[in-house]
């Protein structure tokens, strides 16, 4: 899988009209309300829950490699859609201030994580060149060696998210000129790349493919924020969404020979259409039925877990692959303990998945404070 919607967004926002929470990754969210404000804003648990589920699905995909996972729950499309919604809300403020805030929230956790990955690759014989600058600002895929590939290959998401942030002031202006036509045309780039011109075979080309794949989902976030989906006829939304899902699924299944699988993460066109239809239904349902999952607050533990997932989304996304990597040699050591060998399912992928989550929790405790620092908050062990 290319990577997570990094849109981690720890700060709460008022639930107003078409407000939406950004997805997994908004590491870059609205500034906290000043302490002088009389009441703390309420979070929208519908989008918080979608982000938490998206992160769980991403970890599960990387642990088990399920080809069908993206069809059950297209995490990346959902996360980009939620991030687009939050970005549209944020751009009610001056664009330079918003972009600066997003960069400030995204880059420090990335740098902190990158120090460990880069040092480990250097120890294992990697000799960097000028392209190491992409480890400072990931406008292109950061370089590395095969030893660290499993850890850094997820960075496509941060790179794509960063480009969307930089382009959003322009994209939002274009969208508001003609919302429905621009939304429909946002699927055109992936069609052009698939059937007309595949783009250059370099970092620019890779970025173009990822941006084109999730452009419609990002623009759906704008549509949700501006109330466009709510004003559309329900029958039209449902028909268009199901048609997009149907086309994406058909293309994935009929092109298995070309991609070697029906996994949406290996097929950009199928991913784009399947995610477009799926995310449109989720956004439209939220807009039309006012779904907010407010009932979740009655379940304190579940509500707490969802809150931690959202406040530490960047940390979970960045460190989850390393946790899964470390789970393997750790379980290998368990075989040396007779009781563990006898009573624990050490050969089970599910056991590895569980150990991976324990390590993710450890990384959240050890490294999550960086997100607080990036957000100019007091560092906390758990939010």
mmCIF file of C-alpha atoms in Angstrom:
data_model
loop_
_atom_site.group_PDB
_atom_site.id
_atom_site.type_symbol
_atom_site.label_atom_id
_atom_site.label_comp_id
_atom_site.label_asym_id
_atom_site.label_seq_id
_atom_site.Cartn_x
_atom_site.Cartn_y
_atom_site.Cartn_z
ATOM 1 C CA UNK A 1 0.000 0.000 0.000
ATOM 2 C CA UNK A 2 1.363 3.379 -0.840
ATOM 3 C CA UNK A 3 0.854 4.931 2.615
ATOM 4 C CA UNK A 4 -1.890 6.638 5.387
ATOM 5 C CA UNK A 5 -4.183 10.361 5.019
ATOM 6 C CA UNK A 6 -1.994 11.754 7.208
ATOM 7 C CA UNK A 7 -4.182 14.289 8.460
ATOM 8 C CA UNK A 8 -3.795 14.056 12.071
ATOM 9 C CA UNK A 9 -5.637 16.740 13.773
ATOM 10 C CA UNK A 10 -5.526 16.788 17.485
ATOM 11 C CA UNK A 11 -7.340 20.030 18.085
ATOM 12 C CA UNK A 12 -11.066 20.094 18.688
ATOM 13 C CA UNK A 13 -13.329 22.186 16.499
ATOM 14 C CA UNK A 14 -16.858 23.418 16.783
ATOM 15 C CA UNK A 15 -19.373 21.247 14.954
ATOM 16 C CA UNK A 16 -21.018 23.745 12.635
ATOM 17 C CA UNK A 17 -22.917 23.148 9.426
ATOM 18 C CA UNK A 18 -20.722 21.109 7.167
ATOM 19 C CA UNK A 19 -17.760 20.961 9.529
ATOM 20 C CA UNK A 20 -15.776 17.819 9.226
ATOM 21 C CA UNK A 21 -12.864 16.333 10.920
ATOM 22 C CA UNK A 22 -9.886 15.693 8.743
ATOM 23 C CA UNK A 23 -8.798 12.169 8.395
ATOM 24 C CA UNK A 24 -5.441 10.198 9.622
ATOM 25 C CA UNK A 25 -3.132 12.087 9.235
ATOM 26 C CA UNK A 26 -4.677 15.834 10.034
ATOM 27 C CA UNK A 27 -1.492 16.389 11.782
ATOM 28 C CA UNK A 28 -2.213 19.766 10.669
ATOM 29 C CA UNK A 29 -5.318 21.204 12.131
ATOM 30 C CA UNK A 30 -6.867 24.302 13.496
ATOM 31 C CA UNK A 31 -5.197 26.176 16.272
ATOM 32 C CA UNK A 32 -6.457 25.426 19.770
ATOM 33 C CA UNK A 33 -9.107 27.707 21.137
ATOM 34 C CA UNK A 34 -7.658 30.344 23.449
ATOM 35 C CA UNK A 35 -7.873 29.478 27.141
ATOM 36 C CA UNK A 36 -9.998 32.560 27.698
ATOM 37 C CA UNK A 37 -12.906 31.141 25.713
ATOM 38 C CA UNK A 38 -15.763 30.181 27.997
ATOM 39 C CA UNK A 39 -16.524 26.730 26.610
ATOM 40 C CA UNK A 40 -14.438 24.065 24.957
ATOM 41 C CA UNK A 41 -15.554 23.258 21.405
ATOM 42 C CA UNK A 42 -17.152 19.901 20.807
ATOM 43 C CA UNK A 43 -15.593 17.311 18.528
ATOM 44 C CA UNK A 44 -17.442 15.559 15.753
ATOM 45 C CA UNK A 45 -17.013 11.913 16.654
ATOM 46 C CA UNK A 46 -18.267 10.680 13.271
ATOM 47 C CA UNK A 47 -15.141 11.874 11.509
ATOM 48 C CA UNK A 48 -12.947 11.070 14.478
ATOM 49 C CA UNK A 49 -14.204 7.488 14.298
ATOM 50 C CA UNK A 50 -13.610 7.296 10.545
ATOM 51 C CA UNK A 51 -10.032 8.396 11.064
ATOM 52 C CA UNK A 52 -9.442 5.883 13.835
ATOM 53 C CA UNK A 53 -10.884 3.069 11.704
ATOM 54 C CA UNK A 54 -8.750 4.207 8.774
ATOM 55 C CA UNK A 55 -5.602 3.935 10.870
ATOM 56 C CA UNK A 56 -6.554 0.493 12.150
ATOM 57 C CA UNK A 57 -7.215 -0.653 8.588
ATOM 58 C CA UNK A 58 -3.854 0.687 7.419
ATOM 59 C CA UNK A 59 -1.993 -1.208 10.134
ATOM 60 C CA UNK A 60 -3.980 -4.360 9.388
ATOM 61 C CA UNK A 61 -3.241 -4.063 5.676
ATOM 62 C CA UNK A 62 0.476 -3.784 6.294
ATOM 63 C CA UNK A 63 0.374 -6.685 8.742
ATOM 64 C CA UNK A 64 -1.697 -9.126 6.671
ATOM 65 C CA UNK A 65 -1.460 -7.776 3.095
ATOM 66 C CA UNK A 66 -5.170 -8.348 2.455
ATOM 67 C CA UNK A 67 -5.886 -7.397 -1.154
ATOM 68 C CA UNK A 68 -9.586 -6.900 -0.382
ATOM 69 C CA UNK A 69 -9.019 -4.463 2.501
ATOM 70 C CA UNK A 70 -9.176 -1.359 0.313
ATOM 71 C CA UNK A 71 -12.551 -2.368 -1.064
ATOM 72 C CA UNK A 72 -14.030 -2.900 2.387
ATOM 73 C CA UNK A 73 -12.714 0.410 3.708
ATOM 74 C CA UNK A 74 -10.646 2.699 1.412
ATOM 75 C CA UNK A 75 -8.688 4.348 4.217
ATOM 76 C CA UNK A 76 -6.565 6.658 2.151
ATOM 77 C CA UNK A 77 -9.441 8.118 0.165
ATOM 78 C CA UNK A 78 -11.384 8.677 3.391
ATOM 79 C CA UNK A 79 -8.446 10.368 5.049
ATOM 80 C CA UNK A 80 -7.827 12.697 2.113
ATOM 81 C CA UNK A 81 -11.525 13.534 2.009
ATOM 82 C CA UNK A 82 -11.587 14.455 5.683
ATOM 83 C CA UNK A 83 -8.373 16.426 5.313
ATOM 84 C CA UNK A 84 -9.881 18.396 2.418
ATOM 85 C CA UNK A 85 -12.864 19.308 4.573
ATOM 86 C CA UNK A 86 -10.702 20.617 7.359
ATOM 87 C CA UNK A 87 -8.478 22.483 4.918
ATOM 88 C CA UNK A 88 -11.494 24.282 3.445
ATOM 89 C CA UNK A 89 -12.541 25.298 6.944
ATOM 90 C CA UNK A 90 -9.036 26.480 7.784
ATOM 91 C CA UNK A 91 -8.820 28.616 4.646
ATOM 92 C CA UNK A 92 -11.401 30.948 6.141
ATOM 93 C CA UNK A 93 -8.201 32.411 7.575
ATOM 94 C CA UNK A 94 -5.379 33.877 5.428
ATOM 95 C CA UNK A 95 -3.864 31.157 3.253
ATOM 96 C CA UNK A 96 -0.182 31.774 4.183
ATOM 97 C CA UNK A 97 -1.031 31.423 7.868
ATOM 98 C CA UNK A 98 -2.916 28.184 7.239
ATOM 99 C CA UNK A 99 -0.152 26.639 5.148
ATOM 100 C CA UNK A 100 2.433 27.624 7.738
ATOM 101 C CA UNK A 101 0.336 26.027 10.482
ATOM 102 C CA UNK A 102 0.001 22.798 8.514
ATOM 103 C CA UNK A 103 3.735 22.613 7.871
ATOM 104 C CA UNK A 104 4.487 23.294 11.510
ATOM 105 C CA UNK A 105 2.262 20.449 12.631
ATOM 106 C CA UNK A 106 3.433 17.967 10.012
ATOM 107 C CA UNK A 107 7.186 18.424 9.692
ATOM 108 C CA UNK A 108 8.525 18.145 13.298
ATOM 109 C CA UNK A 109 7.013 14.666 13.870
ATOM 110 C CA UNK A 110 8.364 13.659 10.439
ATOM 111 C CA UNK A 111 11.847 14.992 11.260
ATOM 112 C CA UNK A 112 11.886 13.258 14.643
ATOM 113 C CA UNK A 113 10.917 9.945 13.049
ATOM 114 C CA UNK A 114 13.293 10.513 10.138
ATOM 115 C CA UNK A 115 16.340 10.913 12.365
ATOM 116 C CA UNK A 116 16.017 7.309 13.524
ATOM 117 C CA UNK A 117 15.321 5.919 10.048
ATOM 118 C CA UNK A 118 18.138 7.855 8.361
ATOM 119 C CA UNK A 119 20.666 6.943 11.060
ATOM 120 C CA UNK A 120 19.705 3.291 10.816
ATOM 121 C CA UNK A 121 20.171 3.324 7.035
ATOM 122 C CA UNK A 122 23.533 5.085 7.350
ATOM 123 C CA UNK A 123 24.665 2.386 9.769
ATOM 124 C CA UNK A 124 23.593 -0.209 7.197
ATOM 125 C CA UNK A 125 25.676 1.251 4.387
ATOM 126 C CA UNK A 126 23.484 3.920 2.820
ATOM 127 C CA UNK A 127 25.415 6.757 1.167
ATOM 128 C CA UNK A 128 23.110 9.765 0.605
ATOM 129 C CA UNK A 129 23.481 12.438 -2.067
ATOM 130 C CA UNK A 130 21.809 15.822 -2.550
ATOM 131 C CA UNK A 131 18.386 14.123 -2.585
ATOM 132 C CA UNK A 132 18.626 13.875 1.188
ATOM 133 C CA UNK A 133 16.913 17.305 1.140
ATOM 134 C CA UNK A 134 13.655 15.383 0.707
ATOM 135 C CA UNK A 135 14.145 14.192 4.282
ATOM 136 C CA UNK A 136 13.767 17.842 5.287
ATOM 137 C CA UNK A 137 10.761 18.795 3.156
ATOM 138 C CA UNK A 138 9.207 15.704 1.513
ATOM 139 C CA UNK A 139 7.993 17.331 -1.688
ATOM 140 C CA UNK A 140 9.373 14.215 -3.373
ATOM 141 C CA UNK A 141 9.869 10.697 -2.081
ATOM 142 C CA UNK A 142 12.828 10.722 0.358
ATOM 143 C CA UNK A 143 15.681 8.457 -0.772
ATOM 144 C CA UNK A 144 16.944 5.457 1.137
ATOM 145 C CA UNK A 145 18.272 1.940 0.791
ATOM 146 C CA UNK A 146 16.534 -1.411 0.636
ATOM 147 C CA UNK A 147 17.226 -2.044 4.321
ATOM 148 C CA UNK A 148 14.905 0.781 5.381
ATOM 149 C CA UNK A 149 12.402 0.545 2.549
ATOM 150 C CA UNK A 150 9.586 -0.980 4.572
ATOM 151 C CA UNK A 151 9.822 1.926 6.996
ATOM 152 C CA UNK A 152 9.994 4.814 4.522
ATOM 153 C CA UNK A 153 7.774 3.574 1.710
ATOM 154 C CA UNK A 154 4.714 4.871 3.583
ATOM 155 C CA UNK A 155 5.938 8.456 3.123
ATOM 156 C CA UNK A 156 4.071 8.769 -0.191
ATOM 157 C CA UNK A 157 1.086 9.838 1.900
ATOM 158 C CA UNK A 158 2.913 12.690 3.636
ATOM 159 C CA UNK A 159 4.293 13.850 0.313
ATOM 160 C CA UNK A 160 0.848 13.814 -1.298
ATOM 161 C CA UNK A 161 -0.759 15.500 1.683
ATOM 162 C CA UNK A 162 1.910 18.204 1.652
ATOM 163 C CA UNK A 163 1.267 18.957 -2.015
ATOM 164 C CA UNK A 164 -2.474 19.137 -1.409
ATOM 165 C CA UNK A 165 -1.872 21.628 1.400
ATOM 166 C CA UNK A 166 0.271 23.830 -0.843
ATOM 167 C CA UNK A 167 -2.216 23.648 -3.725
ATOM 168 C CA UNK A 168 -5.387 24.056 -1.666
ATOM 169 C CA UNK A 169 -5.667 27.863 -1.778
ATOM 170 C CA UNK A 170 -5.764 27.651 -5.584
ATOM 171 C CA UNK A 171 -7.896 24.492 -5.688
ATOM 172 C CA UNK A 172 -10.486 25.978 -3.343
ATOM 173 C CA UNK A 173 -10.785 29.129 -5.434
ATOM 174 C CA UNK A 174 -11.281 27.057 -8.579
ATOM 175 C CA UNK A 175 -13.822 24.845 -6.837
ATOM 176 C CA UNK A 176 -15.915 27.800 -5.699
ATOM 177 C CA UNK A 177 -16.107 29.184 -9.228
ATOM 178 C CA UNK A 178 -18.168 26.174 -10.361
ATOM 179 C CA UNK A 179 -18.416 23.545 -7.598
ATOM 180 C CA UNK A 180 -20.161 20.665 -9.358
ATOM 181 C CA UNK A 181 -18.302 20.877 -12.713
ATOM 182 C CA UNK A 182 -14.929 21.270 -10.974
ATOM 183 C CA UNK A 183 -15.712 18.341 -8.692
ATOM 184 C CA UNK A 184 -16.593 16.155 -11.675
ATOM 185 C CA UNK A 185 -13.502 17.269 -13.605
ATOM 186 C CA UNK A 186 -11.240 16.356 -10.683
ATOM 187 C CA UNK A 187 -11.386 12.766 -11.943
ATOM 188 C CA UNK A 188 -10.032 13.826 -15.332
ATOM 189 C CA UNK A 189 -6.309 13.821 -14.374
ATOM 190 C CA UNK A 190 -6.293 10.136 -13.401
ATOM 191 C CA UNK A 191 -8.072 9.268 -16.645
ATOM 192 C CA UNK A 192 -5.478 11.229 -18.641
ATOM 193 C CA UNK A 193 -2.574 9.546 -16.866
ATOM 194 C CA UNK A 194 -4.112 6.111 -17.380
ATOM 195 C CA UNK A 195 -5.212 6.357 -21.008
ATOM 196 C CA UNK A 196 -3.365 9.302 -22.612
ATOM 197 C CA UNK A 197 -0.011 10.148 -21.006
ATOM 198 C CA UNK A 198 1.584 8.339 -18.073
ATOM 199 C CA UNK A 199 3.759 11.280 -17.025
ATOM 200 C CA UNK A 200 7.524 11.297 -16.421
ATOM 201 C CA UNK A 201 9.186 8.307 -14.819
ATOM 202 C CA UNK A 202 10.602 10.125 -11.810
ATOM 203 C CA UNK A 203 9.557 11.738 -8.546
ATOM 204 C CA UNK A 204 7.405 14.271 -10.379
ATOM 205 C CA UNK A 205 5.548 11.523 -12.194
ATOM 206 C CA UNK A 206 4.981 9.558 -8.985
ATOM 207 C CA UNK A 207 3.595 12.656 -7.271
ATOM 208 C CA UNK A 208 1.306 13.338 -10.231
ATOM 209 C CA UNK A 209 -0.178 9.831 -10.012
ATOM 210 C CA UNK A 210 -0.865 10.061 -6.281
ATOM 211 C CA UNK A 211 -2.309 13.572 -6.494
ATOM 212 C CA UNK A 212 -4.550 12.547 -9.372
ATOM 213 C CA UNK A 213 -5.695 9.388 -7.586
ATOM 214 C CA UNK A 214 -6.984 11.256 -4.537
ATOM 215 C CA UNK A 215 -7.834 14.662 -6.011
ATOM 216 C CA UNK A 216 -11.562 13.891 -6.167
ATOM 217 C CA UNK A 217 -11.602 12.860 -2.496
ATOM 218 C CA UNK A 218 -9.828 16.065 -1.477
ATOM 219 C CA UNK A 219 -12.315 18.124 -3.499
ATOM 220 C CA UNK A 220 -15.166 16.172 -1.894
ATOM 221 C CA UNK A 221 -13.916 17.616 1.372
ATOM 222 C CA UNK A 222 -14.401 21.091 -0.082
ATOM 223 C CA UNK A 223 -17.868 20.106 -1.298
ATOM 224 C CA UNK A 224 -18.831 18.864 2.144
ATOM 225 C CA UNK A 225 -17.576 21.967 3.892
ATOM 226 C CA UNK A 226 -19.409 24.294 1.482
ATOM 227 C CA UNK A 227 -22.676 22.349 1.636
ATOM 228 C CA UNK A 228 -22.582 21.294 -2.009
ATOM 229 C CA UNK A 229 -23.320 17.633 -1.269
ATOM 230 C CA UNK A 230 -26.233 18.526 0.976
ATOM 231 C CA UNK A 231 -27.858 20.493 -1.846
ATOM 232 C CA UNK A 232 -27.537 17.679 -4.361
ATOM 233 C CA UNK A 233 -30.468 15.374 -5.024
ATOM 234 C CA UNK A 234 -30.130 12.164 -3.001
ATOM 235 C CA UNK A 235 -30.940 9.938 -5.972
ATOM 236 C CA UNK A 236 -28.194 11.594 -8.028
ATOM 237 C CA UNK A 237 -25.601 11.202 -5.260
ATOM 238 C CA UNK A 238 -26.435 7.538 -4.734
ATOM 239 C CA UNK A 239 -26.443 6.709 -8.449
ATOM 240 C CA UNK A 240 -23.174 8.530 -9.140
ATOM 241 C CA UNK A 241 -21.495 7.012 -6.083
ATOM 242 C CA UNK A 242 -22.536 3.462 -6.896
ATOM 243 C CA UNK A 243 -21.538 3.952 -10.532
ATOM 244 C CA UNK A 244 -18.060 5.109 -9.467
ATOM 245 C CA UNK A 245 -17.702 2.174 -7.071
ATOM 246 C CA UNK A 246 -18.933 -0.221 -9.744
ATOM 247 C CA UNK A 247 -16.494 1.085 -12.330
ATOM 248 C CA UNK A 248 -13.591 1.014 -9.879
ATOM 249 C CA UNK A 249 -14.365 -2.543 -8.847
ATOM 250 C CA UNK A 250 -14.849 -3.685 -12.440
ATOM 251 C CA UNK A 251 -11.550 -2.122 -13.523
ATOM 252 C CA UNK A 252 -9.668 -3.691 -10.605
ATOM 253 C CA UNK A 253 -11.035 -7.170 -11.299
ATOM 254 C CA UNK A 254 -10.630 -7.037 -15.072
ATOM 255 C CA UNK A 255 -7.046 -5.737 -14.904
ATOM 256 C CA UNK A 256 -5.648 -8.237 -12.419
ATOM 257 C CA UNK A 257 -3.279 -9.612 -15.041
ATOM 258 C CA UNK A 258 -1.802 -6.166 -15.608
ATOM 259 C CA UNK A 259 -1.238 -5.360 -11.932
ATOM 260 C CA UNK A 260 -0.878 -8.885 -10.597
ATOM 261 C CA UNK A 261 -3.722 -8.366 -8.130
ATOM 262 C CA UNK A 262 -7.082 -6.689 -7.672
ATOM 263 C CA UNK A 263 -5.621 -4.727 -4.746
ATOM 264 C CA UNK A 264 -6.738 -1.112 -5.197
ATOM 265 C CA UNK A 265 -3.424 0.166 -3.865
ATOM 266 C CA UNK A 266 -1.714 -1.266 -6.939
ATOM 267 C CA UNK A 267 -4.269 0.145 -9.409
ATOM 268 C CA UNK A 268 -4.557 3.966 -9.327
ATOM 269 C CA UNK A 269 -7.579 4.263 -11.620
ATOM 270 C CA UNK A 270 -9.571 1.648 -9.718
ATOM 271 C CA UNK A 271 -8.519 3.256 -6.434
ATOM 272 C CA UNK A 272 -9.583 6.706 -7.615
ATOM 273 C CA UNK A 273 -13.096 5.670 -8.661
ATOM 274 C CA UNK A 274 -13.764 3.241 -5.811
ATOM 275 C CA UNK A 275 -12.612 5.808 -3.230
ATOM 276 C CA UNK A 276 -14.584 8.568 -4.985
ATOM 277 C CA UNK A 277 -17.854 6.682 -4.712
ATOM 278 C CA UNK A 278 -17.234 5.394 -1.197
ATOM 279 C CA UNK A 279 -16.169 8.751 0.238
ATOM 280 C CA UNK A 280 -19.003 10.581 -1.509
ATOM 281 C CA UNK A 281 -21.543 8.333 0.206
ATOM 282 C CA UNK A 282 -19.908 8.860 3.605
ATOM 283 C CA UNK A 283 -19.741 12.643 3.160
ATOM 284 C CA UNK A 284 -23.270 12.893 1.789
ATOM 285 C CA UNK A 285 -24.709 10.796 4.614
ATOM 286 C CA UNK A 286 -22.982 13.070 7.121
ATOM 287 C CA UNK A 287 -24.305 16.211 5.437
ATOM 288 C CA UNK A 288 -27.883 15.057 4.891
ATOM 289 C CA UNK A 289 -28.552 13.104 8.079
ATOM 290 C CA UNK A 290 -26.406 15.081 10.489
ATOM 291 C CA UNK A 291 -24.530 12.010 11.688
ATOM 292 C CA UNK A 292 -22.165 12.964 14.485
ATOM 293 C CA UNK A 293 -21.774 9.811 16.621
ATOM 294 C CA UNK A 294 -22.425 11.932 19.682
ATOM 295 C CA UNK A 295 -23.572 8.735 21.423
ATOM 296 C CA UNK A 296 -19.948 7.594 21.438
ATOM 297 C CA UNK A 297 -19.219 9.918 24.336
ATOM 298 C CA UNK A 298 -21.381 7.692 26.559
ATOM 299 C CA UNK A 299 -18.797 4.912 26.208
ATOM 300 C CA UNK A 300 -15.874 6.433 28.042
ATOM 301 C CA UNK A 301 -13.188 3.913 27.112
ATOM 302 C CA UNK A 302 -14.126 3.717 23.448
ATOM 303 C CA UNK A 303 -14.439 7.487 23.257
ATOM 304 C CA UNK A 304 -11.026 7.817 24.895
ATOM 305 C CA UNK A 305 -9.413 5.429 22.408
ATOM 306 C CA UNK A 306 -10.907 7.315 19.467
ATOM 307 C CA UNK A 307 -9.621 10.556 20.951
ATOM 308 C CA UNK A 308 -6.093 9.212 21.352
ATOM 309 C CA UNK A 309 -6.090 7.899 17.778
ATOM 310 C CA UNK A 310 -6.955 11.350 16.489
ATOM 311 C CA UNK A 311 -4.549 13.240 18.706
ATOM 312 C CA UNK A 312 -1.691 10.877 17.832
ATOM 313 C CA UNK A 313 -2.596 10.073 14.233
ATOM 314 C CA UNK A 314 0.748 11.194 12.796
ATOM 315 C CA UNK A 315 2.708 9.224 15.367
ATOM 316 C CA UNK A 316 0.677 6.071 14.756
ATOM 317 C CA UNK A 317 1.031 6.383 11.004
ATOM 318 C CA UNK A 318 4.758 7.090 10.973
ATOM 319 C CA UNK A 319 5.763 4.458 13.524
ATOM 320 C CA UNK A 320 3.379 1.603 12.729
ATOM 321 C CA UNK A 321 5.589 -0.005 10.080
ATOM 322 C CA UNK A 322 8.596 0.096 12.380
ATOM 323 C CA UNK A 323 6.449 -1.510 15.092
ATOM 324 C CA UNK A 324 5.463 -4.319 12.729
ATOM 325 C CA UNK A 325 9.095 -4.783 11.675
ATOM 326 C CA UNK A 326 10.275 -5.020 15.281
ATOM 327 C CA UNK A 327 7.471 -7.418 16.192
ATOM 328 C CA UNK A 328 9.071 -10.178 14.106
ATOM 329 C CA UNK A 329 12.474 -10.439 15.872
ATOM 330 C CA UNK A 330 10.752 -9.875 19.217
ATOM 331 C CA UNK A 331 8.481 -12.873 18.634
ATOM 332 C CA UNK A 332 11.520 -14.871 17.526
ATOM 333 C CA UNK A 333 12.935 -14.383 21.015
ATOM 334 C CA UNK A 334 9.720 -15.747 22.518
ATOM 335 C CA UNK A 335 10.582 -19.154 21.075
ATOM 336 C CA UNK A 336 13.479 -19.338 23.544
ATOM 337 C CA UNK A 337 11.034 -19.292 26.459
ATOM 338 C CA UNK A 338 9.403 -22.745 26.857
ATOM 339 C CA UNK A 339 6.189 -21.388 28.393
ATOM 340 C CA UNK A 340 5.722 -18.904 25.559
ATOM 341 C CA UNK A 341 6.433 -21.578 22.957
ATOM 342 C CA UNK A 342 3.878 -23.890 24.531
ATOM 343 C CA UNK A 343 1.013 -21.513 25.280
ATOM 344 C CA UNK A 344 1.325 -18.605 22.840
ATOM 345 C CA UNK A 345 0.359 -18.778 19.119
ATOM 346 C CA UNK A 346 3.779 -17.569 18.026
ATOM 347 C CA UNK A 347 3.270 -18.629 14.401
ATOM 348 C CA UNK A 348 0.017 -16.724 14.013
ATOM 349 C CA UNK A 349 -0.097 -13.503 11.996
ATOM 350 C CA UNK A 350 -2.754 -12.318 14.427
ATOM 351 C CA UNK A 351 -0.298 -12.680 17.274
ATOM 352 C CA UNK A 352 2.220 -10.607 15.343
ATOM 353 C CA UNK A 353 -0.526 -8.053 14.695
ATOM 354 C CA UNK A 354 -1.229 -7.861 18.428
ATOM 355 C CA UNK A 355 2.435 -7.483 19.335
ATOM 356 C CA UNK A 356 2.703 -4.794 16.665
ATOM 357 C CA UNK A 357 -0.073 -2.820 18.342
ATOM 358 C CA UNK A 358 1.632 -3.134 21.719
ATOM 359 C CA UNK A 359 4.744 -1.625 20.151
ATOM 360 C CA UNK A 360 2.656 1.097 18.518
ATOM 361 C CA UNK A 361 1.299 1.990 21.958
ATOM 362 C CA UNK A 362 4.884 2.145 23.214
ATOM 363 C CA UNK A 363 5.853 4.503 20.375
ATOM 364 C CA UNK A 364 2.825 6.677 21.100
ATOM 365 C CA UNK A 365 3.949 6.992 24.715
ATOM 366 C CA UNK A 366 7.596 7.627 23.824
ATOM 367 C CA UNK A 367 7.208 9.804 20.714
ATOM 368 C CA UNK A 368 3.691 11.220 20.678
ATOM 369 C CA UNK A 369 4.737 14.305 22.647
ATOM 370 C CA UNK A 370 6.378 15.617 19.463
ATOM 371 C CA UNK A 371 2.893 16.255 18.073
ATOM 372 C CA UNK A 372 2.114 18.361 21.138
ATOM 373 C CA UNK A 373 5.286 20.376 20.674
ATOM 374 C CA UNK A 374 4.506 20.872 16.976
ATOM 375 C CA UNK A 375 1.029 22.121 17.945
ATOM 376 C CA UNK A 376 2.536 24.464 20.534
ATOM 377 C CA UNK A 377 0.907 22.588 23.357
ATOM 378 C CA UNK A 378 2.248 21.289 26.627
ATOM 379 C CA UNK A 379 3.788 17.840 25.956
ATOM 380 C CA UNK A 380 1.739 14.989 27.386
ATOM 381 C CA UNK A 381 2.241 11.260 27.667
ATOM 382 C CA UNK A 382 -1.302 10.744 26.378
ATOM 383 C CA UNK A 383 -3.668 13.452 25.132
#
